[in-house]
Amino acid sequence: MSDYVKTTEEPNSESRITNSESMDNSNEQKPRLDLDAVRAKLAGKKGAHYWRSLEQVAETPEFEAWLADEFPNRRSIADIDRRSLLKVMGASLALAGLSGCRGYFMPEEKIVPYVNQPEEMVIGKPLYYATAFTHAGYAYGALVKQNEGRPTKIEGNPDHPANRGAANVQMQASILSLYDPDRAQSVLSNGELSTWEDFLKVVRKDLADQKKTGGAGFRLLTGTVTSPTLQAQIQELMRDFPRMTWHVYEPFGQDNSHAGMQMAYGQPLAPIYDFSKVKVVVSLDSDFLLQQPGSLRYAADFIEARRVKNGDVAMNRLYTIETTTSITGAMSDHRWGVKPSDLLRVAAALHGAVTGAAPEKGSVPVDAIARDLVANRGAAVVVPGEFAPPEVHAACAAINASIGAPVSLVRRFDIPLGQTTGNVAPPTGPQGLKELVDALNAKQVQVLMIAGGNPVYDAPADYNFRAAMANAPRRIRYGYYVDETSKECDWHLPATHFLEEWSDTRAFDGTVSIVQPLTMPLFEGRSIHEVLDAIAGRPQPGLARVQSTWRGASGADFDKRWREWLHQGVIPNTAATPVTAGSTSTFTPAAPATNGGGLEVNFRPDPHLHDGRYSNNGWLMEYPRPIIQVTWDNVALMSPKTAQDLNVRSEDKVELQLRGATVQAPAWISPGQPDGVVTLYAGYGRQNAGSVAEGAGFNVYPMRTSGAMYYDSGLQVKSVGGVWPVACTQIHHQMEGRDIVRIGTMDEFRRDKSLYRAEEKLDHEEIREQNMYPDEIFNANDIPQWGMTIDMHACIGCNACGVACVAENNIPVVGKEQVKRGREMHWLRIDRYYTVNDAASEKAVREDNIGLQDPIANPMTVFQPMMCVHCEKAPCEPVCPVAATVHSHEGLNQMIYNRCVGTRYCSNNCPYKVRRFNYLNYSDNQPQFANLDFSTGLAWAPAPIHSPKEHGIELLRMLSNPDVTVRGRGVMEKCTYCTQRISQTRIEAKKQGRNIADGEIITACQQACPTNAIVFGNIADPNSKVSQMKRDPRNYMLLEEEQTRPRTSYLGRITNPNKEISG
Amino acid sequence: MALHDPFTEPLIEGDKHYGTIDEQIGGVIQNQKRYHLKHPWYLFLGIGFALLNVLLLTIAWLLYQGIGIWGNNVPTAWAFDIINFVWWIGIGHAGTLISAILLLMRQQWRNSINRFAEAMTIFAVMCAGLFPLLHTGRPWVAYWLFPYPNIMGMWPQFRSPLMWDVFAVSTYFTVSLLFWFMGLIPDFATLRDRAKTNLGKKVWGLLGMGWRGSARHWHRYEQAYLLLAGLSTPLVLSVHTIVSYDFAVSIVPGWNVTVFPPYFVAGAVFAGFAMVLLFAIPVRAQYGWKDLITMKHIDWMAKIMLATGLIVFYGYILEAFYSFYAGSKAELALLQWRINGPYAWAYWSLILCNGIIPQLLWSPKNRRRLPLVWIIALVISYGMWLERFVIIPMSLMRNYLPSSDRHYYPTLWDFSMFFGTIGLFLFLMMLFIRFMPVINMFEMKDLLYKLQGTKASAPPAEPALAPAGGE
Amino acid sequence: MVAEFVHPDDVLAAAKAARDAGYKRIEAYSPFPLHGMSEAMGFRDQRVPWIVFLGGLTGAVCGFALQYYIAVWDYPLNVGGRPLISLPQMVPVTFESTILFAAMGAFIGMLAMNFLPQPYHPIFNTPNFERASQDRFFLAIEAHDPKFDHDDTRKFLEGLSPEAVNYVEG
């Protein structure tokens, strides 16, 4: 921990130095610096522009040496020393505070904090800056917390329409990638260290040659691009090289949606749904709560429209017809699993039913659904699956048009602004790549620039991109990691993290955000804007380039506007304007896809790692995936029945054969999965992609071909014997008739508002009387009493809270082997139970005692976020022999790490099992990333904690939240209700001599939650939001009969089934 | 072998007098050549020493890496560490029980085995003591469990059963040590007076503290000894009761059972006597003490094992009964988990080892078949270990919230730690046999006097040697 | 004046006889406690039990006081909402400390009352006395006994048919 303190202190001292005030009262950490000499040197210099840190001014020998080294950070991180890294960090304070000297073509730039202006940076007080995180081309507004120049946490920007202050897992975890020791750090030429200058020399020469042919041999491959600046730059490039071609490839992009809209409207349109108005939603294999660019907003609106406020049960209804399990399916009131090949048939039938044609009989009662849709004309919507065939999108467009669904159509803004018609847009999806591959194979490509994406890894197998790109004499890769594709390129250019660059980006609804950096690049990265300008021969700083895009738009007084935009994190009124397009409402279904025999397969992006771009992110890798609760692996998801037919069990090693490719994978039984369908998450099986990604899971891309990017059939699965141990964090999936998650239909709710379901009668008063302990030990009347409610009616199980907790509380990544042993450190876990819709059938199900092995065709899936519930009569406290866990006057169950000797008795005695123990020195080691050999099942003896991966620690330490102790080995830890946030607020309130206002303290999990399922506050105040929630009839205390009096209580979940269907 | 009537059967067989007792017992120590070189003592010492080194290696690695080298996890935060602790403590109970309780009950037959059993107690408690210390995540601050004034201003938290353990175990160790040493003083004096070598005279003289067997000394000695016995009796019962509180006081399903204290104590005696027999049978054969530790002793110890075994078995039945009686879903789930979960084999072999097999001891014939008794004792020791396995990790694997159920797998280090302590125990026992009077000489003489009166006194002639050799 | 006997009964009888003969300062030595010897010598001493009792008392008080002081006065904490004075939970430690102190009392008391350790004592000079810890029994009549007379006492002891009678300088 002392190291930890140092790493946070170092920047402080440097920051004190960079702003020349408070130099005297700063307790100087580098005595060798002669401050007077420095002042003398400073005299007459124009501060910001000429010096980077005090060492430079003082010309200390080591700083000279550091300067002398032309590329100080280009050494492999293995032998990089902490001081030099920290110097860079110190220099980054220039940005945060006063001056920014950012390398040779970056002059001073001003960025604007979100809440408090840094006239004088207060050491120990974080600053918050608004910026935007871009995922697969679409933006989410971010508020980034910065401690002394270190970005330490990413939260949602409340002013941003895409997430309204919420955050998804990728967004929050991206901060870890900033400090990823495995990220690309310097320019590589054929794997050798090189420099930007050399690269520019080479590429400018190449492009000069290209000029002659108008750039016929110049190809640019990107992912989805919504950044207006980048689009403009590419267009400029295309003006310079009229015959160059720009290709776009997203392994899991919006291409089916685009094609479908193209089909339905003949225009490049994108649908934007307004769930706040919707009463009936039908999802045709859509995971709109998680997988869409607008998901965070959709989830919020959708839940708002079904939220139950004290007994008011007016709520919307969600039908889901899906080809795998998803959290949207888990939230739905009616769910059917269908084969991918049936999806189009269902869509057509639904369309037919809505438009009055006689519906064909199928497994799904489309007529009933259609009646419900039509009955709610104008407040009903059908959402097609992101990866459903274009026809399904077209069908849904037609249905939505006919029922006047609240869907606004906007022109696709991933097409550059200037261009108006679709065919000018670069073809997305596989077609886009196809043209490139053909050109490559035809040897028409001289200069190939791959900016983003990792085609060698994730291109369709039949393109054989690796071989194809070898035909291009010049292969340039601009990327964040030196990955599979970089290995095939002769130049690798290190990309910047979005916290290191100026840029702009657009959200799902087109709203533009300016991306402002919070630190200078840790390594030699340059933003894509800078790179494109540089190779085009007109180098300019990223800031200038981005500003030039917007100077025109702002009108007068650009600088003021600019500051406002940065401050707000969004540029007002930039949302795409809806267009009215005549739908070809008469939809004629194409011939339904036919099942080519064998099992059907369903390619999905991993809920955390997406297409693999985040697969080296330990937080995302280790947090259990929604519903399946699997970590560190992808698995072949199959229904219990399918598994029985194949005679395999979970963790059996199976061989998947599809289109000539053969892949070994672990089988995994997932109730709710449609029979005969195997779902495969992409993003695993990486090679030389970093210490986290390596060895995790298997690669599905070899089986994925351009003809069947998302759905395919003809999969052969056969068991090859042996096990593939999978680190899954939940082995029991039934509530076994216990009163854990309360759930009921609206009728049951009307009957018994408490939704209590278990057989035994439960009498609160009786239970309270049984408690022999005094209600109060110390008088705490005038002190706030903290409490929390979690509304399981609102929880969609998206994991945002869990990752937020990891980020806020310095929770370490422990690695697959430790998770397999049951030692994951997540303070907040999301329990998932399979149950059935109503009490009667639950009883039936329970009586034949269903385990995961037994088939349940279509269970209801419920989520229960579970962290320390801060019992008033905590069982963990009296059993601690050293009083290391005791109660605070504010009702917090406190854990005093320094006092803990690690007997672990508290964990044993915790009925909720929410305590976590540092069995090894997790916090500053990464053996967890060592790839252990699991071929013989679980390792007999855990791996040593010391491993070659230690080098990354110093870098990763800069991520630590200085307000939260980093726990050493041998101590217990658990959720603290974010006590550091409570303290900060309490101190502020005390200073201002007032009480803490309700809602002033927001815990990390609460902050991230897109649906406001978590409410935290003072339960002693009857008017606080949390008190109101606790008065809700659905409110109950988990395991109340154990006399623990938890401060966190849960609110039961209500479903709204359609009588016509459920009977 | 004909049936023996345990009441008429003599406690000391053969033609004995005071001198031969000294010779037989003291000679083991003072006449090495005859008693050790030709015996496999060195072999067992070697085994013990080897395992002891395994223990040291494990501890070193443990301190370097952290207890993550074991298989413990959440929810199973206690496993082998606490199993072994409870197991050893249990074994440590026979000694004091035999010495103290049987002394109070004036059970003469205890005299020939109590010294031996007391030594076992002390060594077993030493082994046990290792675990509470080393199972903590940060052993270097384990001393915080002792109430001493410190600059942190912090005190231990006396509501915790672990604190009770600290006091119970340390008290138990101290008292057992005193009891043992006190019993040794007169024997040290005897050895001092028998010692031929100068060194021997000095060492034994120091240990003997100038004991000269005056009537006044004997008077106070017996008072104190009897009182110590009186104190040890409730102590020995309290120790395992308190150990059982670690579980009974908690709210873990399968732990919070009121039957724990009595059946833990019974189990302790059960295991303790098994261990005494495990050692006594070979040793008496080895050193030719068949006439000091007679078949009658074996017979009675077997009977006690049978009796306590029945109590333990009853405890198992009650546990299952309570699960139904309480009707708590968690308890029922746990019972189901025990009887047909993945670790069901442990539960059923527990029933076999502790419940079924000991029933063989009903037959007097079996009680005198030494190999059989020895094997039963071995089986019981294993069974008692299983009992703790069933109680500790297997209960923890199931929880109130099914979502937090997780499996537990031990690692190699778990086993090396366990067998290492067995090595430590064996090593110390061997040293004890080699350097200490294994049987209480003065009490044997007392007994001899009671049994044979005047004819126990030796003729001035050199006493005859007892026959050596095994069964 | 020390007489050596082979049989415990003899030495018992001898002790009785000596006492009847009016000797006060008698001491007997035996390899094991001879029951009835104290009575024969008319020797009674109850101090050790009292020491043990006081030890136990101290232990009980200290054990309880310690817990009470910590839990209620010195560092009161809200531990799982349990009352500060949770008596049932204070029993085990109180009990254990009682036993501990009492046992200490018994051991130390015994040694102290017997003035042990005491490396040297004149009686060790008696010929053949090393067998006093093995298989011989000795009866000593000390010189500063009022009734002691070198020759009479020797005669008297020899009258008790011992193995041997020796005079040992004290």
Tab-separated table of C-alpha atoms in Angstrom, chain A residues 85-350:
chain	number	residue	atom	x	y	z
A	85	LEU	CA	6.012	6.970	-16.618
A	86	LEU	CA	5.105	9.228	-13.770
A	87	LYS	CA	6.924	12.107	-15.406
A	88	VAL	CA	4.614	11.700	-18.329
A	89	MET	CA	1.719	11.657	-15.944
A	90	GLY	CA	3.086	14.698	-14.223
A	91	ALA	CA	3.331	16.404	-17.532
A	92	SER	CA	-0.243	15.506	-18.246
A	93	LEU	CA	-1.182	17.747	-15.370
A	94	ALA	CA	-0.272	20.526	-17.663
A	95	LEU	CA	-3.554	19.730	-19.325
A	96	ALA	CA	-5.522	19.421	-16.182
A	97	GLY	CA	-4.068	22.529	-14.711
A	98	LEU	CA	-2.320	25.294	-16.500
A	99	SER	CA	0.001	24.491	-19.296
A	100	GLY	CA	0.077	21.784	-21.919
A	101	CYS	CA	3.178	21.209	-23.932
A	102	ARG	CA	2.244	18.110	-25.841
A	103	GLY	CA	5.051	17.031	-28.035
A	104	TYR	CA	6.330	18.642	-31.121
A	105	PHE	CA	3.190	19.434	-33.036
A	106	MET	CA	0.830	20.082	-30.177
A	107	PRO	CA	0.654	23.610	-28.772
A	108	GLU	CA	-1.184	24.647	-25.657
A	109	GLU	CA	-4.791	23.559	-25.482
A	110	LYS	CA	-7.469	24.468	-23.007
A	111	ILE	CA	-10.029	21.971	-21.835
A	112	VAL	CA	-12.884	22.784	-19.543
A	113	PRO	CA	-13.882	20.927	-16.425
A	114	TYR	CA	-17.475	19.975	-16.013
A	115	VAL	CA	-18.192	21.173	-12.518
A	116	ASN	CA	-15.405	23.172	-11.021
A	117	GLN	CA	-12.986	25.392	-12.779
A	118	PRO	CA	-9.359	24.659	-12.069
A	119	GLU	CA	-8.186	28.188	-11.353
A	120	GLU	CA	-6.262	26.461	-8.675
A	121	MET	CA	-6.168	22.727	-8.565
A	122	VAL	CA	-6.906	21.458	-5.089
A	123	ILE	CA	-4.756	18.478	-4.456
A	124	GLY	CA	-6.810	15.503	-3.344
A	125	LYS	CA	-9.955	16.870	-4.928
A	126	PRO	CA	-10.951	15.204	-8.168
A	127	LEU	CA	-11.984	17.221	-11.184
A	128	TYR	CA	-14.677	16.053	-13.552
A	129	TYR	CA	-14.494	16.581	-17.292
A	130	ALA	CA	-17.161	15.895	-19.860
A	131	THR	CA	-16.179	13.910	-22.888
A	132	ALA	CA	-17.654	11.079	-24.889
A	133	PHE	CA	-16.966	7.394	-25.216
A	134	THR	CA	-17.463	5.887	-28.628
A	135	HIS	CA	-18.434	2.243	-28.927
A	136	ALA	CA	-18.632	0.697	-32.391
A	137	GLY	CA	-19.086	4.166	-33.825
A	138	TYR	CA	-21.781	5.471	-31.487
A	139	ALA	CA	-21.200	7.821	-28.582
A	140	TYR	CA	-22.145	7.821	-24.923
A	141	GLY	CA	-21.641	10.972	-22.877
A	142	ALA	CA	-18.976	10.496	-20.267
A	143	LEU	CA	-17.998	12.358	-17.148
A	144	VAL	CA	-14.440	11.470	-16.339
A	145	LYS	CA	-13.043	11.816	-12.851
A	146	GLN	CA	-9.468	12.992	-12.725
A	147	ASN	CA	-7.299	12.805	-9.640
A	148	GLU	CA	-4.181	14.919	-9.903
A	149	GLY	CA	-4.017	14.381	-13.613
A	150	ARG	CA	-4.825	10.702	-13.554
A	151	PRO	CA	-8.154	9.838	-15.126
A	152	THR	CA	-9.538	7.395	-12.595
A	153	LYS	CA	-13.174	6.758	-13.386
A	154	ILE	CA	-15.664	7.130	-16.198
A	155	GLU	CA	-19.250	7.904	-15.372
A	156	GLY	CA	-22.231	8.856	-17.436
A	157	ASN	CA	-22.931	12.434	-18.402
A	158	PRO	CA	-26.426	13.348	-17.173
A	159	ASP	CA	-26.776	15.901	-19.968
A	160	HIS	CA	-26.133	13.392	-22.708
A	161	PRO	CA	-29.225	12.010	-24.455
A	162	ALA	CA	-27.732	8.606	-25.128
A	163	ASN	CA	-27.218	7.610	-21.521
A	164	ARG	CA	-28.528	10.389	-19.292
A	165	GLY	CA	-25.846	9.810	-16.687
A	166	ALA	CA	-25.926	6.046	-16.872
A	167	ALA	CA	-23.084	3.986	-18.211
A	168	ASN	CA	-22.635	0.598	-19.770
A	169	VAL	CA	-19.904	-1.867	-18.950
A	170	GLN	CA	-17.637	-1.139	-21.897
A	171	MET	CA	-17.756	2.565	-21.235
A	172	GLN	CA	-16.797	2.196	-17.600
A	173	ALA	CA	-14.143	-0.415	-18.220
A	174	SER	CA	-12.491	1.574	-20.992
A	175	ILE	CA	-10.574	3.472	-18.315
A	176	LEU	CA	-8.696	0.252	-17.630
A	177	SER	CA	-7.637	0.062	-21.261
A	178	LEU	CA	-6.024	3.479	-20.902
A	179	TYR	CA	-3.552	1.967	-18.460
A	180	ASP	CA	-3.343	-1.403	-20.187
A	181	PRO	CA	0.320	-2.437	-20.089
A	182	ASP	CA	-0.222	-4.403	-23.289
A	183	ARG	CA	-1.448	-1.485	-25.402
A	184	ALA	CA	0.560	-0.411	-28.396
A	185	GLN	CA	3.109	2.137	-27.304
A	186	SER	CA	5.209	3.160	-30.237
A	187	VAL	CA	5.479	3.165	-33.984
A	188	LEU	CA	6.542	-0.206	-35.313
A	189	SER	CA	8.009	-0.899	-38.688
A	190	ASN	CA	7.907	-4.644	-39.395
A	191	GLY	CA	7.896	-5.151	-35.683
A	192	GLU	CA	10.947	-2.972	-35.174
A	193	LEU	CA	10.743	0.227	-33.176
A	194	SER	CA	10.478	3.220	-35.440
A	195	THR	CA	9.307	6.815	-35.321
A	196	TRP	CA	6.504	8.929	-36.648
A	197	GLU	CA	8.960	10.862	-38.743
A	198	ASP	CA	10.169	7.732	-40.487
A	199	PHE	CA	6.639	6.588	-41.012
A	200	LEU	CA	5.566	9.912	-42.472
A	201	LYS	CA	8.567	9.929	-44.809
A	202	VAL	CA	7.615	6.515	-46.095
A	203	VAL	CA	3.880	7.006	-46.370
A	204	ARG	CA	4.133	10.426	-47.961
A	205	LYS	CA	6.343	8.948	-50.617
A	206	ASP	CA	3.848	6.139	-51.197
A	207	LEU	CA	0.995	8.590	-51.435
A	208	ALA	CA	2.955	10.795	-53.756
A	209	ASP	CA	3.136	7.800	-56.075
A	210	GLN	CA	-0.554	7.248	-55.579
A	211	LYS	CA	-1.301	10.817	-56.600
A	212	LYS	CA	-0.288	9.891	-60.109
A	213	THR	CA	-3.074	7.347	-60.345
A	214	GLY	CA	-5.499	9.446	-58.357
A	215	GLY	CA	-5.151	7.042	-55.500
A	216	ALA	CA	-6.481	4.059	-57.360
A	217	GLY	CA	-4.281	1.808	-55.261
A	218	PHE	CA	-5.004	3.567	-51.973
A	219	ARG	CA	-7.531	1.924	-49.711
A	220	LEU	CA	-8.750	2.989	-46.326
A	221	LEU	CA	-10.503	0.505	-44.051
A	222	THR	CA	-12.258	1.760	-40.947
A	223	GLY	CA	-14.970	0.725	-38.552
A	224	THR	CA	-18.200	2.647	-38.367
A	225	VAL	CA	-17.351	6.335	-38.434
A	226	THR	CA	-19.758	8.886	-37.013
A	227	SER	CA	-17.202	11.528	-36.137
A	228	PRO	CA	-17.996	14.536	-38.311
A	229	THR	CA	-14.379	15.571	-38.244
A	230	LEU	CA	-13.154	12.183	-39.314
A	231	GLN	CA	-15.773	11.967	-42.010
A	232	ALA	CA	-14.730	15.377	-43.270
A	233	GLN	CA	-11.090	14.330	-43.203
A	234	ILE	CA	-11.817	11.209	-45.190
A	235	GLN	CA	-13.722	13.242	-47.702
A	236	GLU	CA	-10.785	15.609	-48.017
A	237	LEU	CA	-8.601	12.599	-48.531
A	238	MET	CA	-10.987	11.363	-51.207
A	239	ARG	CA	-10.778	14.754	-52.842
A	240	ASP	CA	-7.000	14.465	-52.900
A	241	PHE	CA	-7.235	10.945	-54.194
A	242	PRO	CA	-10.390	10.833	-56.273
A	243	ARG	CA	-10.005	7.136	-57.034
A	244	MET	CA	-9.202	5.928	-53.570
A	245	THR	CA	-11.776	3.778	-51.855
A	246	TRP	CA	-12.968	3.884	-48.277
A	247	HIS	CA	-14.191	0.591	-46.831
A	248	VAL	CA	-16.096	0.147	-43.641
A	249	TYR	CA	-16.268	-3.091	-41.745
A	250	GLU	CA	-17.929	-3.741	-38.412
A	251	PRO	CA	-18.000	-7.414	-37.397
A	252	PHE	CA	-21.187	-6.753	-35.460
A	253	GLY	CA	-22.449	-3.511	-36.918
A	254	GLN	CA	-25.784	-2.131	-37.951
A	255	ASP	CA	-25.512	-3.428	-41.491
A	256	ASN	CA	-28.589	-5.664	-41.356
A	257	SER	CA	-30.629	-2.815	-39.983
A	258	HIS	CA	-29.310	-0.509	-42.686
A	259	ALA	CA	-30.015	-3.039	-45.382
A	260	GLY	CA	-33.474	-3.626	-43.994
A	261	MET	CA	-34.290	0.079	-43.923
A	262	GLN	CA	-32.868	0.390	-47.387
A	263	MET	CA	-35.252	-2.409	-48.334
A	264	ALA	CA	-38.227	-0.809	-46.661
A	265	TYR	CA	-37.676	2.817	-47.577
A	266	GLY	CA	-35.145	2.784	-50.352
A	267	GLN	CA	-33.129	5.271	-48.346
A	268	PRO	CA	-30.241	5.052	-45.895
A	269	LEU	CA	-32.315	5.500	-42.783
A	270	ALA	CA	-31.897	4.464	-39.201
A	271	PRO	CA	-34.767	3.958	-36.750
A	272	ILE	CA	-34.787	5.646	-33.371
A	273	TYR	CA	-37.331	4.281	-30.932
A	274	ASP	CA	-39.105	6.239	-28.252
A	275	PHE	CA	-39.918	3.742	-25.532
A	276	SER	CA	-41.203	6.349	-23.138
A	277	LYS	CA	-44.527	6.311	-24.950
A	278	VAL	CA	-44.746	2.611	-25.612
A	279	LYS	CA	-47.353	0.336	-24.043
A	280	VAL	CA	-46.628	-2.798	-26.034
A	281	VAL	CA	-43.219	-3.832	-27.279
A	282	VAL	CA	-42.511	-6.845	-29.429
A	283	SER	CA	-38.875	-7.794	-29.765
A	284	LEU	CA	-38.064	-10.003	-32.714
A	285	ASP	CA	-34.720	-11.302	-31.478
A	286	SER	CA	-33.731	-7.822	-30.436
A	287	ASP	CA	-31.655	-7.172	-27.329
A	288	PHE	CA	-32.584	-3.514	-27.350
A	289	LEU	CA	-31.876	-3.234	-23.619
A	290	LEU	CA	-28.211	-4.007	-24.157
A	291	GLN	CA	-26.992	-4.342	-27.703
A	292	GLN	CA	-28.090	-1.222	-29.551
A	293	PRO	CA	-26.351	2.132	-29.787
A	294	GLY	CA	-29.310	3.635	-27.968
A	295	SER	CA	-29.708	0.826	-25.459
A	296	LEU	CA	-28.920	2.839	-22.364
A	297	ARG	CA	-31.558	5.376	-23.265
A	298	TYR	CA	-33.990	2.720	-24.439
A	299	ALA	CA	-33.618	0.787	-21.195
A	300	ALA	CA	-34.266	3.912	-19.139
A	301	ASP	CA	-37.351	4.864	-21.101
A	302	PHE	CA	-38.657	1.321	-21.281
A	303	ILE	CA	-38.367	0.805	-17.510
A	304	GLU	CA	-39.789	4.254	-16.784
A	305	ALA	CA	-42.835	3.240	-18.781
A	306	ARG	CA	-43.370	0.080	-16.723
A	307	ARG	CA	-42.233	1.303	-13.322
A	308	VAL	CA	-44.625	0.465	-10.521
A	309	LYS	CA	-45.265	3.407	-8.246
A	310	ASN	CA	-46.965	2.529	-4.981
A	311	GLY	CA	-49.590	0.130	-6.154
A	312	ASP	CA	-50.111	1.776	-9.508
A	313	VAL	CA	-49.820	-1.133	-11.861
A	314	ALA	CA	-50.214	0.598	-15.205
A	315	MET	CA	-47.244	-0.863	-16.996
A	316	ASN	CA	-46.212	-1.735	-20.515
A	317	ARG	CA	-45.891	-5.240	-21.869
A	318	LEU	CA	-42.943	-6.823	-23.592
A	319	TYR	CA	-43.140	-9.822	-25.882
A	320	THR	CA	-39.841	-11.324	-26.885
A	321	ILE	CA	-39.325	-13.808	-29.648
A	322	GLU	CA	-35.638	-14.579	-29.698
A	323	THR	CA	-33.135	-17.099	-30.949
A	324	THR	CA	-31.000	-17.138	-27.816
A	325	THR	CA	-31.166	-15.892	-24.245
A	326	SER	CA	-30.807	-12.182	-23.692
A	327	ILE	CA	-31.522	-9.784	-20.869
A	328	THR	CA	-34.310	-8.351	-22.971
A	329	GLY	CA	-35.855	-11.799	-23.063
A	330	ALA	CA	-35.314	-12.046	-19.327
A	331	MET	CA	-37.256	-8.825	-18.773
A	332	SER	CA	-40.121	-9.766	-21.026
A	333	ASP	CA	-43.611	-10.703	-19.938
A	334	HIS	CA	-43.883	-13.299	-22.669
A	335	ARG	CA	-40.938	-14.992	-24.218
A	336	TRP	CA	-40.588	-17.587	-26.927
A	337	GLY	CA	-37.397	-19.121	-28.193
A	338	VAL	CA	-37.392	-19.808	-31.915
A	339	LYS	CA	-34.821	-21.059	-34.345
A	340	PRO	CA	-33.088	-18.382	-36.400
A	341	SER	CA	-34.511	-19.990	-39.501
A	342	ASP	CA	-38.006	-19.446	-38.095
A	343	LEU	CA	-37.482	-15.824	-37.235
A	344	LEU	CA	-38.413	-14.494	-40.616
A	345	ARG	CA	-41.477	-16.730	-40.715
A	346	VAL	CA	-42.605	-15.330	-37.370
A	347	ALA	CA	-41.943	-11.781	-38.552
A	348	ALA	CA	-43.953	-12.379	-41.690
A	349	ALA	CA	-46.755	-13.995	-39.717
A	350	LEU	CA	-46.835	-11.081	-37.327
